[in-house]
Amino acid sequence: MQREIITTADGSKTIQIKDWDEQYHSKHGAIQEAYHVFIKHGLDLFQGKKESVHILEIGFGTGLNALITLLETSKSGLYTAYYGIEAYPVSPEELAQLNYIPELKAHDFQEQFTQMHSSPWEKQVAITDNFSLCKKQCDFKEIDFENCMDLIYFDAFGARVQPELWTEDVFELMFRVLKVNGVLVTYAAKGSVRRAMQAVGFEVERLPGPPGKREMLRAKKVGVNANNP
């Protein structure tokens, strides 16, 4: 599928898949969306409350969510073990066109951002003293983690183009991955997505969405269900 780099409304770039008319991040602002969905309504639940956090990202993509997580946890000292799942890695040519470092005024982290993309797959790598990264190149349904993640960034392509990624089967797997009281956050807000989450045992809340979206979803694993003892 043909991919091209586009500039979103806040000046940050993202990748667009032209055949699907789908982007890796919101056209209304890639950086704004990432901070609103994954930091404000995800990571910030753990800042100042835990000494360490285990994060799984579904759709590592451009590495933007990992980068902003590194920036935020470097301020607080929260130790972060970050796991990114990606079936189709971004190419070096695409990476060179992304402008997250200057847009975030994060020039001191250029080396770390480069290392995130150049580090080997299937291996946990220390990016900084308090941030490690393990990237896995696989299909989301091949994840074999269980009861070990505090937080999931669910950033898969939208249900309009890949409905198979937003089913009860997938969210049952996400439920199994999380520790009790673990949280999943996503930009999505479709009723069918919310119902799929609830069907596997998640407690789901609607929250105000990022620019361009009225709502988003946050799901919490408050216990176990029959399929996830």
mmCIF file of C-alpha atoms in Angstrom, residues 77-207:
data_model
loop_
_atom_site.group_PDB
_atom_site.id
_atom_site.type_symbol
_atom_site.label_atom_id
_atom_site.label_comp_id
_atom_site.label_asym_id
_atom_site.label_seq_id
_atom_site.Cartn_x
_atom_site.Cartn_y
_atom_site.Cartn_z
ATOM 1 C CA GLY A 77 11.841 9.533 37.212
ATOM 2 C CA LEU A 78 9.170 6.865 36.750
ATOM 3 C CA TYR A 79 10.943 3.714 35.539
ATOM 4 C CA THR A 80 9.275 2.575 32.333
ATOM 5 C CA ALA A 81 9.469 -0.808 30.637
ATOM 6 C CA TYR A 82 7.953 -0.131 27.214
ATOM 7 C CA TYR A 83 6.872 -2.827 24.744
ATOM 8 C CA GLY A 84 5.871 -1.926 21.202
ATOM 9 C CA ILE A 85 4.054 -4.237 18.791
ATOM 10 C CA GLU A 86 4.339 -3.453 15.085
ATOM 11 C CA ALA A 87 3.675 -5.668 12.069
ATOM 12 C CA TYR A 88 4.960 -3.202 9.446
ATOM 13 C CA PRO A 89 7.875 -1.088 10.721
ATOM 14 C CA VAL A 90 8.446 2.463 9.539
ATOM 15 C CA SER A 91 11.282 2.727 7.023
ATOM 16 C CA PRO A 92 14.430 4.811 7.635
ATOM 17 C CA GLU A 93 13.344 7.062 4.758
ATOM 18 C CA GLU A 94 9.985 7.716 6.404
ATOM 19 C CA LEU A 95 11.587 8.239 9.799
ATOM 20 C CA ALA A 96 13.932 10.883 8.371
ATOM 21 C CA GLN A 97 10.921 12.968 7.303
ATOM 22 C CA LEU A 98 9.234 13.034 10.713
ATOM 23 C CA ASN A 99 9.651 16.232 12.714
ATOM 24 C CA TYR A 100 8.797 15.202 16.254
ATOM 25 C CA ILE A 101 12.115 16.210 17.811
ATOM 26 C CA PRO A 102 11.963 19.882 16.687
ATOM 27 C CA GLU A 103 8.199 20.145 17.226
ATOM 28 C CA LEU A 104 8.583 18.848 20.792
ATOM 29 C CA LYS A 105 11.748 20.924 21.338
ATOM 30 C CA ALA A 106 13.371 17.662 22.393
ATOM 31 C CA HIS A 107 16.767 18.034 20.729
ATOM 32 C CA ASP A 108 18.472 16.490 23.761
ATOM 33 C CA PHE A 109 16.584 13.267 22.987
ATOM 34 C CA GLN A 110 17.452 12.918 19.302
ATOM 35 C CA GLU A 111 19.913 10.101 19.997
ATOM 36 C CA GLN A 112 17.371 8.216 22.095
ATOM 37 C CA PHE A 113 14.651 8.583 19.446
ATOM 38 C CA THR A 114 17.017 7.292 16.793
ATOM 39 C CA GLN A 115 17.939 4.370 19.051
ATOM 40 C CA MET A 116 14.264 3.486 19.505
ATOM 41 C CA HIS A 117 14.031 2.807 15.792
ATOM 42 C CA SER A 118 17.485 1.320 15.234
ATOM 43 C CA SER A 119 17.462 -1.046 18.217
ATOM 44 C CA PRO A 120 17.013 -4.749 17.413
ATOM 45 C CA TRP A 121 13.611 -6.373 17.477
ATOM 46 C CA GLU A 122 12.698 -8.944 20.137
ATOM 47 C CA LYS A 123 15.328 -7.588 22.534
ATOM 48 C CA GLN A 124 14.916 -5.337 25.572
ATOM 49 C CA VAL A 125 17.204 -2.335 25.202
ATOM 50 C CA ALA A 126 18.037 0.376 27.757
ATOM 51 C CA ILE A 127 17.261 3.684 26.035
ATOM 52 C CA THR A 128 18.011 5.665 29.220
ATOM 53 C CA ASP A 129 18.645 4.697 32.838
ATOM 54 C CA ASN A 130 14.900 4.701 33.520
ATOM 55 C CA PHE A 131 13.415 3.718 30.143
ATOM 56 C CA SER A 132 13.766 0.362 28.397
ATOM 57 C CA LEU A 133 12.224 -0.646 25.081
ATOM 58 C CA CYS A 134 11.384 -4.021 23.586
ATOM 59 C CA LYS A 135 9.912 -4.004 20.071
ATOM 60 C CA LYS A 136 8.134 -7.037 18.687
ATOM 61 C CA GLN A 137 7.427 -7.414 14.979
ATOM 62 C CA CYS A 138 4.309 -9.530 14.933
ATOM 63 C CA ASP A 139 0.559 -9.550 14.560
ATOM 64 C CA PHE A 140 -1.323 -8.220 17.593
ATOM 65 C CA LYS A 141 -3.007 -11.601 18.056
ATOM 66 C CA GLU A 142 0.381 -13.268 18.554
ATOM 67 C CA ILE A 143 1.050 -11.419 21.819
ATOM 68 C CA ASP A 144 1.880 -13.839 24.617
ATOM 69 C CA PHE A 145 2.048 -11.492 27.625
ATOM 70 C CA GLU A 146 -0.212 -12.304 30.582
ATOM 71 C CA ASN A 147 -1.106 -10.316 33.719
ATOM 72 C CA CYS A 148 2.017 -8.174 33.434
ATOM 73 C CA MET A 149 1.146 -4.779 31.934
ATOM 74 C CA ASP A 150 -0.044 -1.720 33.834
ATOM 75 C CA LEU A 151 -1.071 0.269 30.774
ATOM 76 C CA ILE A 152 -1.940 -0.406 27.138
ATOM 77 C CA TYR A 153 -1.778 2.270 24.455
ATOM 78 C CA PHE A 154 -4.235 0.829 21.940
ATOM 79 C CA ASP A 155 -3.282 2.761 18.806
ATOM 80 C CA ALA A 156 -4.243 0.371 16.010
ATOM 81 C CA PHE A 157 -5.665 1.563 12.705
ATOM 82 C CA GLY A 158 -9.326 2.484 12.970
ATOM 83 C CA ALA A 159 -12.233 0.059 12.877
ATOM 84 C CA ARG A 160 -13.367 1.541 9.553
ATOM 85 C CA VAL A 161 -10.370 0.010 7.763
ATOM 86 C CA GLN A 162 -9.353 -2.846 10.098
ATOM 87 C CA PRO A 163 -12.468 -3.944 12.014
ATOM 88 C CA GLU A 164 -10.782 -7.242 12.939
ATOM 89 C CA LEU A 165 -8.525 -5.349 15.368
ATOM 90 C CA TRP A 166 -11.473 -4.052 17.433
ATOM 91 C CA THR A 167 -13.293 -7.268 18.293
ATOM 92 C CA GLU A 168 -14.121 -9.107 21.504
ATOM 93 C CA ASP A 169 -11.363 -11.611 20.724
ATOM 94 C CA VAL A 170 -8.754 -8.853 20.571
ATOM 95 C CA PHE A 171 -9.974 -7.125 23.721
ATOM 96 C CA GLU A 172 -10.110 -10.437 25.553
ATOM 97 C CA LEU A 173 -6.422 -10.747 24.749
ATOM 98 C CA MET A 174 -5.813 -7.188 26.000
ATOM 99 C CA PHE A 175 -7.707 -8.004 29.200
ATOM 100 C CA ARG A 176 -5.480 -11.011 29.748
ATOM 101 C CA VAL A 177 -2.321 -8.937 29.183
ATOM 102 C CA LEU A 178 -3.164 -6.396 31.890
ATOM 103 C CA LYS A 179 -2.648 -6.692 35.620
ATOM 104 C CA VAL A 180 -5.729 -6.214 37.796
ATOM 105 C CA ASN A 181 -6.431 -2.448 37.880
ATOM 106 C CA GLY A 182 -4.488 -2.086 34.634
ATOM 107 C CA VAL A 183 -5.775 0.428 32.090
ATOM 108 C CA LEU A 184 -6.220 0.530 28.320
ATOM 109 C CA VAL A 185 -6.593 3.871 26.535
ATOM 110 C CA THR A 186 -7.508 4.488 22.912
ATOM 111 C CA TYR A 187 -8.562 7.334 20.649
ATOM 112 C CA ALA A 188 -11.558 5.261 19.487
ATOM 113 C CA ALA A 189 -15.075 5.893 20.754
ATOM 114 C CA LYS A 190 -17.379 3.748 18.595
ATOM 115 C CA GLY A 191 -20.231 2.071 20.418
ATOM 116 C CA SER A 192 -19.265 -1.310 18.988
ATOM 117 C CA VAL A 193 -15.745 -0.921 20.417
ATOM 118 C CA ARG A 194 -17.065 0.042 23.845
ATOM 119 C CA ARG A 195 -19.442 -2.915 23.872
ATOM 120 C CA ALA A 196 -16.666 -5.317 22.839
ATOM 121 C CA MET A 197 -14.548 -4.074 25.745
ATOM 122 C CA GLN A 198 -17.416 -4.440 28.214
ATOM 123 C CA ALA A 199 -18.246 -7.916 26.955
ATOM 124 C CA VAL A 200 -14.835 -9.262 28.026
ATOM 125 C CA GLY A 201 -14.941 -7.693 31.480
ATOM 126 C CA PHE A 202 -13.569 -4.167 31.153
ATOM 127 C CA GLU A 203 -15.066 -1.256 33.046
ATOM 128 C CA VAL A 204 -15.268 1.386 30.320
ATOM 129 C CA GLU A 205 -15.622 5.151 30.499
ATOM 130 C CA ARG A 206 -16.105 7.742 27.802
ATOM 131 C CA LEU A 207 -13.795 10.748 28.065
#
